[in-house]
Tab-separated table of C-alpha atoms in Angstrom:
chain	number	residue	atom	x	y	z
A	778	MET	CA	261.041	131.557	10.300
A	779	ALA	CA	260.620	130.055	13.782
A	780	ASP	CA	263.575	129.984	16.151
A	781	LEU	CA	265.460	126.707	16.458
A	782	ARG	CA	264.169	124.823	19.499
A	783	ILE	CA	266.547	122.991	21.824
A	784	THR	CA	264.811	120.474	24.064
A	785	ASN	CA	265.709	120.255	27.727
A	786	LYS	CA	267.427	116.907	27.208
A	787	GLN	CA	269.519	118.336	24.373
A	788	ALA	CA	270.327	121.457	26.380
A	789	ARG	CA	271.595	119.476	29.362
A	790	GLN	CA	273.701	117.181	27.215
A	791	LEU	CA	275.120	120.056	25.159
A	792	TRP	CA	276.053	122.075	28.233
A	793	LEU	CA	277.710	119.113	29.957
A	794	SER	CA	279.517	118.185	26.747
A	795	HIS	CA	280.925	121.683	26.363
A	796	GLN	CA	282.034	121.628	29.993
A	797	GLY	CA	283.820	118.287	29.787
A	798	LEU	CA	281.359	116.331	31.938
A	799	ALA	CA	279.506	114.288	29.318
A	800	THR	CA	282.178	111.606	29.097
A	801	ALA	CA	283.827	109.457	31.749
A	802	PRO	CA	286.748	111.263	33.471
A	803	THR	CA	289.335	108.753	32.330
A	804	GLY	CA	292.000	108.384	29.646
A	805	PRO	CA	295.151	110.386	28.846
A	806	LEU	CA	295.449	113.579	30.868
A	807	ASP	CA	296.188	116.992	29.339
A	808	VAL	CA	295.779	119.667	32.018
A	809	MET	CA	296.120	122.573	29.592
A	810	SER	CA	293.517	121.099	27.265
A	811	ILE	CA	291.030	120.961	30.154
A	812	ILE	CA	291.720	124.584	31.133
A	813	ARG	CA	291.460	125.779	27.525
A	814	GLY	CA	288.201	123.924	27.095
A	815	LEU	CA	286.708	125.537	30.184
A	816	GLY	CA	288.198	128.960	29.418
A	817	PHE	CA	289.325	129.444	33.010
A	818	VAL	CA	289.382	127.609	36.320
A	819	GLN	CA	288.346	129.417	39.486
A	820	LEU	CA	290.782	129.485	42.394
A	821	ASP	CA	289.600	129.157	45.963
A	822	THR	CA	291.344	128.859	49.321
A	823	ILE	CA	288.817	126.567	51.011
A	824	GLN	CA	290.026	122.989	51.333
A	825	VAL	CA	287.253	120.792	52.691
A	826	VAL	CA	288.301	117.886	50.491
A	827	ALA	CA	290.477	119.628	47.901
A	828	ARG	CA	290.667	123.237	46.783
A	829	ALA	CA	288.146	124.124	44.095
A	830	HIS	CA	290.636	124.517	41.219
A	831	HIS	CA	292.087	121.060	41.774
A	832	HIS	CA	288.688	119.445	42.203
A	833	ILE	CA	287.317	121.069	39.037
A	834	ILE	CA	290.145	119.664	36.904
A	835	TRP	CA	289.976	116.263	38.623
A	836	SER	CA	286.259	115.999	37.821
A	837	ARG	CA	287.183	116.070	34.119
A	838	ASN	CA	290.042	113.591	34.393
A	839	GLN	CA	290.603	111.641	37.572
A	840	ASN	CA	294.241	110.975	36.724
A	841	TYR	CA	294.889	114.575	37.786
A	842	ARG	CA	296.791	115.334	40.989
A	843	GLU	CA	297.336	118.683	42.695
A	844	PRO	CA	301.025	119.384	41.863
A	845	MET	CA	300.170	119.331	38.156
A	846	LEU	CA	298.481	122.750	38.167
A	847	ASP	CA	301.298	124.291	40.206
A	848	LYS	CA	303.706	123.043	37.548
A	849	VAL	CA	301.619	124.547	34.724
A	850	LEU	CA	301.483	127.893	36.551
A	851	GLY	CA	305.127	128.000	37.570
A	852	LYS	CA	307.714	126.093	35.549
A	853	GLN	CA	305.695	125.613	32.362
A	854	ASN	CA	304.243	129.155	32.331
A	855	GLY	CA	301.115	127.795	30.642
A	856	VAL	CA	298.559	129.837	32.575
A	857	PHE	CA	298.300	133.206	34.271
A	858	GLU	CA	296.199	134.297	37.208
A	859	HIS	CA	293.695	137.117	37.063
A	860	PHE	CA	290.098	138.003	37.869
A	861	THR	CA	287.040	136.780	35.959
A	862	HIS	CA	284.051	136.673	38.315
A	863	ASP	CA	286.664	135.681	40.891
A	864	ALA	CA	290.362	134.852	41.019
A	865	SER	CA	291.066	132.314	38.281
A	866	VAL	CA	293.746	130.779	36.098
A	867	LEU	CA	293.510	131.352	32.337
A	868	PRO	CA	295.571	129.975	29.443
A	869	MET	CA	298.591	132.196	28.872
A	870	GLU	CA	297.721	132.596	25.178
A	871	PHE	CA	294.597	134.533	26.236
A	872	TYR	CA	296.782	137.351	27.578
A	873	PRO	CA	296.520	139.684	24.537
A	874	MET	CA	292.714	139.522	24.720
A	875	TRP	CA	292.722	140.221	28.449
A	876	GLN	CA	294.090	143.771	28.256
A	877	ARG	CA	290.668	145.390	28.681
A	878	GLN	CA	290.164	143.409	31.899
A	879	PHE	CA	293.454	144.675	33.316
A	880	ARG	CA	292.321	148.197	32.443
A	881	ARG	CA	288.768	147.742	33.757
A	882	LYS	CA	289.952	146.432	37.103
A	883	LYS	CA	292.483	149.246	37.494
A	884	GLU	CA	289.868	151.896	36.620
A	885	LYS	CA	287.318	150.363	38.984
A	886	ILE	CA	289.745	150.554	41.898
A	887	ASN	CA	290.735	154.115	41.031
A	888	ASN	CA	287.148	155.298	40.715
A	889	ALA	CA	285.900	153.576	43.849
A	890	GLY	CA	288.633	154.858	46.146
A	891	TRP	CA	288.848	151.501	47.940
A	892	TYR	CA	292.632	151.677	48.022
A	893	SER	CA	293.014	155.119	49.606
A	894	THR	CA	295.644	153.881	52.083
A	895	MET	CA	297.725	152.270	49.318
A	896	PRO	CA	301.237	153.655	48.739
A	897	ASP	CA	301.451	156.311	46.020
A	898	ALA	CA	303.187	155.809	42.665
A	899	ASP	CA	306.641	156.272	44.236
A	900	GLY	CA	305.823	153.768	46.965
A	901	ARG	CA	304.582	151.221	44.453
A	902	ASP	CA	307.689	151.766	42.355
A	903	LYS	CA	309.845	150.891	45.366
A	904	ILE	CA	307.954	147.607	45.714
A	905	LYS	CA	308.557	146.800	42.049
A	906	LYS	CA	312.267	147.641	42.419
A	907	ARG	CA	312.524	145.191	45.312
A	908	ILE	CA	310.863	142.469	43.251
A	909	LYS	CA	313.130	143.242	40.299
A	910	ALA	CA	316.222	142.915	42.477
A	911	GLU	CA	315.170	140.054	44.764
A	912	GLY	CA	312.879	138.015	42.517
A	913	PRO	CA	309.264	136.982	43.202
A	914	LEU	CA	308.019	138.008	46.646
A	915	SER	CA	304.940	137.187	48.697
A	916	THR	CA	303.106	139.573	50.996
A	917	HIS	CA	305.180	138.169	53.870
A	918	ALA	CA	308.261	139.898	52.476
A	919	PHE	CA	306.761	143.270	53.481
A	920	ASP	CA	305.831	144.654	56.882
A	921	THR	CA	303.518	147.658	56.642
A	922	LYS	CA	300.644	148.020	59.108
A	923	ILE	CA	296.933	148.730	58.668
A	924	VAL	CA	296.200	152.431	58.845
A	925	GLY	CA	293.314	153.649	61.006
A	926	GLU	CA	290.629	151.573	62.694
A	927	LYS	CA	290.936	147.896	61.847
A	928	GLN	CA	287.921	146.432	60.007
A	929	PRO	CA	287.302	142.860	58.793
A	930	TRP	CA	288.141	143.947	55.239
A	931	SER	CA	291.176	146.060	56.196
A	932	ARG	CA	294.515	145.186	54.648
A	933	PRO	CA	297.993	146.647	55.110
A	934	PRO	CA	299.199	149.205	52.532
A	935	HIS	CA	301.730	146.851	50.911
A	936	LYS	CA	299.015	144.233	50.326
A	937	LEU	CA	296.797	146.868	48.699
A	938	ALA	CA	299.681	147.947	46.460
A	939	LEU	CA	300.530	144.391	45.422
A	940	ASP	CA	296.883	143.631	44.627
A	941	TYR	CA	296.420	146.898	42.729
A	942	MET	CA	299.436	146.240	40.514
A	943	TRP	CA	298.316	142.622	40.065
A	944	TYR	CA	294.848	143.733	38.930
A	945	ALA	CA	296.460	146.221	36.541
A	946	GLY	CA	298.794	143.601	35.049
A	947	GLU	CA	301.949	145.373	36.240
A	948	LEU	CA	302.637	142.407	38.516
A	949	ALA	CA	301.689	138.776	37.956
A	950	THR	CA	301.617	135.566	39.939
A	951	SER	CA	304.867	133.753	39.257
A	952	HIS	CA	304.035	130.665	41.320
A	953	ARG	CA	302.415	129.502	44.546
A	954	GLU	CA	303.777	127.622	47.530
A	955	ASN	CA	301.110	125.955	49.668
A	956	PHE	CA	298.695	128.328	47.910
A	957	LYS	CA	300.739	131.373	48.998
A	958	LYS	CA	300.989	133.731	46.030
A	959	PHE	CA	304.355	135.094	44.839
A	960	TYR	CA	304.331	138.302	42.813
A	961	ASP	CA	306.769	139.030	39.994
A	962	LEU	CA	307.043	141.772	37.395
A	963	GLY	CA	304.529	141.330	34.598
A	964	GLU	CA	307.241	141.447	31.944
A	965	ARG	CA	308.973	138.474	33.572
A	966	VAL	CA	305.815	136.334	33.616
A	967	PHE	CA	303.972	137.288	30.439
A	968	PRO	CA	305.982	136.216	27.351
A	969	GLU	CA	307.318	139.048	25.202
A	970	HIS	CA	305.603	137.910	22.005
A	971	LEU	CA	302.232	138.038	23.777
A	972	ARG	CA	302.973	141.440	25.307
A	973	ASN	CA	303.753	142.737	21.824
A	974	GLU	CA	300.482	141.409	20.383
A	975	VAL	CA	298.039	144.329	20.346
A	976	HIS	CA	294.314	144.155	19.587
A	977	SER	CA	291.687	146.878	19.544
A	978	ASP	CA	289.101	146.994	22.288
A	979	ASP	CA	286.420	146.012	19.753
A	980	ALA	CA	288.456	142.966	18.754
A	981	GLN	CA	288.865	141.980	22.402
A	982	GLN	CA	285.130	142.325	23.037
A	983	ASN	CA	284.330	140.239	19.970
A	984	TRP	CA	286.759	137.543	21.088
A	985	LEU	CA	285.407	137.472	24.635
A	986	CYS	CA	281.795	137.109	23.499
A	987	LYS	CA	282.532	134.509	20.824
A	988	GLU	CA	284.671	132.422	23.156
A	989	ALA	CA	282.061	132.594	25.916
A	990	LEU	CA	279.250	131.510	23.598
A	991	HIS	CA	281.423	128.760	22.130
A	992	ARG	CA	281.812	127.250	25.605
A	993	LEU	CA	278.222	127.848	26.662
A	994	GLY	CA	276.761	126.327	23.481
A	995	PHE	CA	273.686	128.554	23.799
A	996	ALA	CA	273.098	131.494	26.084
A	997	THR	CA	271.152	134.596	26.936
A	998	VAL	CA	272.973	137.924	26.727
A	999	GLY	CA	273.236	137.889	30.509
A	1000	GLU	CA	274.881	134.459	30.509
A	1001	ILE	CA	277.449	135.585	27.938
A	1002	GLN	CA	278.223	138.654	30.048
A	1003	LYS	CA	278.605	136.610	33.240
A	1004	PHE	CA	280.946	134.071	31.682
A	1005	TRP	CA	284.146	136.156	31.860
A	1006	GLU	CA	282.781	139.199	33.748
A	1007	ALA	CA	285.066	141.243	31.488
A	1008	MET	CA	282.315	143.239	29.741
A	1009	ASP	CA	279.162	145.001	30.834
A	1010	ALA	CA	275.663	143.989	29.706
A	1011	ARG	CA	275.336	146.878	27.253
A	1012	GLU	CA	278.533	145.896	25.452
A	1013	VAL	CA	277.324	142.312	25.098
A	1014	ARG	CA	273.930	143.432	23.746
A	1015	VAL	CA	275.657	145.578	21.116
A	1016	TRP	CA	277.863	142.657	20.140
A	1017	ALA	CA	274.885	140.293	19.857
A	1018	ASP	CA	272.990	142.779	17.664
A	1019	GLN	CA	275.950	143.150	15.300
A	1020	THR	CA	276.996	139.489	15.070
A	1021	GLN	CA	275.617	136.647	12.995
A	1022	LEU	CA	274.073	134.307	15.567
A	1023	VAL	CA	271.286	131.740	15.548
A	1024	PRO	CA	268.207	132.670	17.590
A	1025	VAL	CA	267.078	129.686	19.634
A	1026	GLU	CA	264.539	128.741	22.258
A	1027	VAL	CA	265.778	126.520	25.084
A	1028	GLN	CA	263.424	124.340	27.076
A	1029	SER	CA	263.667	124.318	30.854
A	1030	THR	CA	262.850	121.398	33.155
A	1031	SER	CA	259.439	122.985	33.753
A	1032	GLY	CA	258.697	122.936	30.022
A	1033	ASP	CA	259.003	126.696	29.570
A	1034	TRP	CA	261.004	128.086	26.667
A	1035	THR	CA	263.689	130.778	27.025
A	1036	LYS	CA	264.915	132.845	24.094
A	1037	ALA	CA	268.665	132.724	23.623
A	1038	VAL	CA	271.338	132.779	20.930
A	1039	ALA	CA	273.727	130.110	19.709
A	1040	PRO	CA	276.757	129.856	17.391
A	1041	VAL	CA	276.089	129.470	13.672
A	1042	ASP	CA	277.045	125.772	13.832
A	1043	ILE	CA	274.518	124.950	16.551
A	1044	GLU	CA	272.657	122.407	14.400
A	1045	GLU	CA	275.891	120.503	13.753
A	1046	ARG	CA	276.646	120.568	17.477
A	1047	LEU	CA	273.250	119.116	18.263
A	1048	GLN	CA	273.672	116.403	15.636
A	1049	ARG	CA	276.992	115.365	17.187
A	1050	LEU	CA	275.497	114.919	20.660
A	1051	THR	CA	275.741	111.497	22.239
A	1052	GLN	CA	274.249	110.124	25.438
A	1053	SER	CA	276.039	111.436	28.527
A	1054	THR	CA	278.026	108.934	30.572
A	1055	SER	CA	276.093	107.206	33.351
A	1056	ARG	CA	279.041	107.897	35.666
A	1057	LEU	CA	278.169	109.401	39.034
A	1058	ARG	CA	280.511	112.107	40.230
A	1059	ILE	CA	280.779	114.520	43.132
A	1060	LEU	CA	281.300	118.044	41.824
A	1061	ASN	CA	282.843	121.012	43.555
A	1062	PRO	CA	280.506	123.846	44.647
A	1063	PHE	CA	282.542	126.198	42.425
A	1064	ASP	CA	282.432	123.954	39.362
A	1065	PRO	CA	281.598	126.005	36.237
A	1066	VAL	CA	278.558	123.824	35.523
A	1067	VAL	CA	276.936	124.919	38.792
A	1068	ARG	CA	278.408	128.437	39.075
A	1069	ASP	CA	275.486	130.143	37.301
A	1070	ARG	CA	272.751	129.098	39.733
A	1071	ASN	CA	269.908	130.411	37.546
A	1072	ARG	CA	271.091	128.471	34.483
A	1073	LEU	CA	271.596	125.396	36.660
A	1074	GLU	CA	268.066	125.530	38.045
A	1075	ARG	CA	266.497	126.269	34.667
A	1076	LEU	CA	268.230	123.410	32.838
A	1077	PHE	CA	268.404	120.779	35.572
A	1078	GLY	CA	265.737	121.779	38.082
A	1079	PHE	CA	268.500	121.721	40.712
A	1080	GLU	CA	268.266	124.508	43.278
A	1081	TYR	CA	271.700	124.996	44.762
A	1082	ARG	CA	273.304	127.615	46.972
A	1083	ILE	CA	276.608	127.407	48.779
A	1084	GLU	CA	276.133	128.240	52.443
A	1085	ILE	CA	279.645	129.063	53.658
A	1086	PHE	CA	278.557	132.634	54.455
A	1087	VAL	CA	275.214	131.609	55.972
A	1088	PRO	CA	275.099	131.414	59.796
A	1089	GLU	CA	275.079	127.778	60.879
A	1090	ALA	CA	271.614	127.979	62.428
A	1091	LYS	CA	270.151	129.250	59.151
A	1092	ARG	CA	271.750	126.721	56.819
A	1093	LYS	CA	269.395	124.446	54.919
A	1094	TRP	CA	272.073	121.899	54.048
A	1095	GLY	CA	275.544	122.574	55.432
A	1096	TYR	CA	278.748	124.623	55.277
A	1097	TYR	CA	280.233	123.013	52.155
A	1098	VAL	CA	277.879	120.657	50.339
A	1099	PHE	CA	278.813	119.029	47.036
A	1100	PRO	CA	276.358	118.500	44.139
A	1101	ILE	CA	276.061	114.922	42.861
A	1102	LEU	CA	275.825	114.546	39.075
A	1103	GLU	CA	274.771	111.265	37.471
A	1104	GLY	CA	274.667	111.240	33.705
A	1105	ASP	CA	272.824	114.431	32.783
A	1106	ARG	CA	270.885	114.735	36.063
A	1107	PHE	CA	271.728	116.138	39.465
A	1108	VAL	CA	270.515	113.374	41.750
A	1109	GLY	CA	271.498	114.741	45.138
A	1110	ARG	CA	274.032	116.501	47.307
A	1111	ILE	CA	276.549	115.300	49.845
A	1112	GLU	CA	278.397	116.757	52.829
A	1113	VAL	CA	281.845	115.234	53.035
A	1114	LYS	CA	285.156	116.335	54.554
A	1115	ALA	CA	288.714	115.033	54.445
A	1116	ASP	CA	290.558	114.558	57.742
A	1117	ARG	CA	294.143	114.236	56.607
A	1118	LYS	CA	295.564	113.732	60.093
A	1119	LYS	CA	293.434	110.603	60.497
A	1120	SER	CA	293.619	109.741	56.784
A	1121	THR	CA	289.821	109.629	56.611
A	1122	LEU	CA	287.117	110.923	54.305
A	1123	ASN	CA	284.161	111.654	56.575
A	1124	VAL	CA	280.674	111.450	55.087
A	1125	MET	CA	278.276	113.502	57.209
A	1126	ASN	CA	275.112	113.719	55.112
A	1127	VAL	CA	273.648	112.623	51.788
A	1128	TRP	CA	270.422	114.101	50.432
A	1129	PRO	CA	268.850	112.568	47.309
A	1130	GLU	CA	266.869	114.993	45.174
A	1131	LYS	CA	263.105	114.834	45.394
A	1132	GLY	CA	261.815	112.081	43.127
A	1133	VAL	CA	265.179	110.297	42.901
A	1134	LYS	CA	265.081	106.692	44.080
A	1135	TRP	CA	268.262	105.740	45.873
A	1136	THR	CA	268.708	102.288	44.413
A	1137	VAL	CA	271.389	99.763	45.294
A	1138	GLN	CA	273.071	100.521	41.967
A	1139	ARG	CA	273.112	104.267	42.652
A	1140	ALA	CA	274.449	103.702	46.170
A	1141	SER	CA	277.191	101.522	44.692
A	1142	LYS	CA	278.112	104.276	42.240
A	1143	LEU	CA	278.390	106.763	45.100
A	1144	GLU	CA	280.613	104.396	47.079
A	1145	ALA	CA	282.887	104.072	44.055
A	1146	GLU	CA	283.083	107.839	43.609
A	1147	LEU	CA	283.841	108.341	47.305
A	1148	SER	CA	286.698	105.857	46.977
A	1149	ARG	CA	288.085	107.788	44.029
A	1150	LEU	CA	287.656	111.093	45.892
A	1151	ALA	CA	289.485	109.683	48.908
A	1152	ARG	CA	292.443	108.657	46.751
A	1153	PHE	CA	292.486	112.131	45.192
A	1154	ALA	CA	292.493	113.757	48.650
A	1155	GLY	CA	295.278	111.429	49.756
A	1156	VAL	CA	293.325	109.722	52.543
A	1157	ARG	CA	292.907	106.024	53.148
A	1158	ASP	CA	289.536	105.343	54.781
A	1159	ILE	CA	285.899	106.369	54.259
A	1160	LYS	CA	283.851	106.865	57.409
A	1161	TRP	CA	280.060	107.329	57.457
A	1162	LEU	CA	279.270	109.426	60.512
A	1163	ASP	CA	276.263	108.660	62.701
A	1164	GLY	CA	273.262	110.931	62.410
A	1165	GLY	CA	273.676	111.601	58.716
A	1166	VAL	CA	270.683	112.114	56.451
A	1167	PHE	CA	270.291	109.132	54.148
A	1168	PRO	CA	267.360	107.143	52.783
C-alpha cells in the first residue's frame, strides 16, 4: 500500500494550524492554552522590539501583554523553566515527564567537566541552605569571583553551582524581575503531587515522542528528536519502529517528496483543515514555526538565518530581522526596532521575497501589523528610516 501523500499546501496549513498561526490572533486570551498547544515557549534576553517569549505568545493572540507570562510563572505556578533546545517555559503538568531531561542535563555537565570550578557538594548545600532560609535568591545575592584566567564564557563559581542545580532540578526558577532569574528550592516550586508522580524512562520517552509528533502533525525522526531535545536520535528511531504510526510522504515547495511519519488520525486532521487566515503578521526570529530552518525551507521555500552572531560586515540582512507571514506564505522579512525612550518603532528595512508583488493591499496589511506591534511594545509612533530597502 502506498504511503499517504500530503501536498505542500496541506503541509503548510497543517503545520501552521498545529502551531496556532492558521487563525487570526484575536478573541479570548488563555495564556496557558497557548503554551500547552506549543509544548514550550523559548526564552531569550534580546529585546529589539519585545523578548522572544512575549512576542511568540502575542503572535497567537494579540490581546497578550508581557506581565501575563510573569504572572503564570510566579503567582499562578502554571509553568516551569528548563532547557529544551534552549531555555524555555513548559506547562507545570509536564514535570513528571521531564525527569529524564533533568538527569540528562546533570550527566552531561558531569561528564564534560565544564563546571570544574563549581563548589563541591558541601558548597552547593550551603547555597541551598541560604535559599531555604532567605527565600528565592538571584545570582546577585552571591559574591564569588571567577577562578583563573577570565574568558568570554567564564562564570563565577556560585553561578555555575546555581545553574548546575537548576539543570538537575534541585533548584527551580521561582519568578523573574526585569528578566532577572530568582532561584528557589525545587520542592517549593514543583507541586508535591507532581513530584510524587513517577514514570519509567520508557514511558517518558513514549510521551515525549507522541507529544512532539502531535504538535508537528507529521515529521521525520530527526524533527521529532529536535522538538524537545530531550532524547537522542537512536532513542527516537527505536520508538518510531515500535509505535503504530502512519507512513507519509510530504511534498516540499520544490515538488520533491520526503518520507515521514504522522499520528494515526492524520487523515482526520487533513479533512479538518481550513484555509489559513489572510492576516499578515511579523513573527519573532525564535518563533517555533521558523526554529527548524530546514523544515521551514522545505515547506515554505523560505531561507532564513538569524544573524546576531554574524559580524556586521558579513550580514546578508541585519542583526535582528523578523520573518513576515501572510496566510500560509512567508512573503518577506523586516528589520524593525523599538526605541522606548522616544516612544518610536523604527522601520529600517523591508525585503519582499523573490516573486512576491508588494501590492497596495499587502503594504496596508504591513502598516496595520506595525501599528499593532507598536502598541504591544508600548510605543506611540512608527518611523520609516531613510535608506531602507523597499520596493
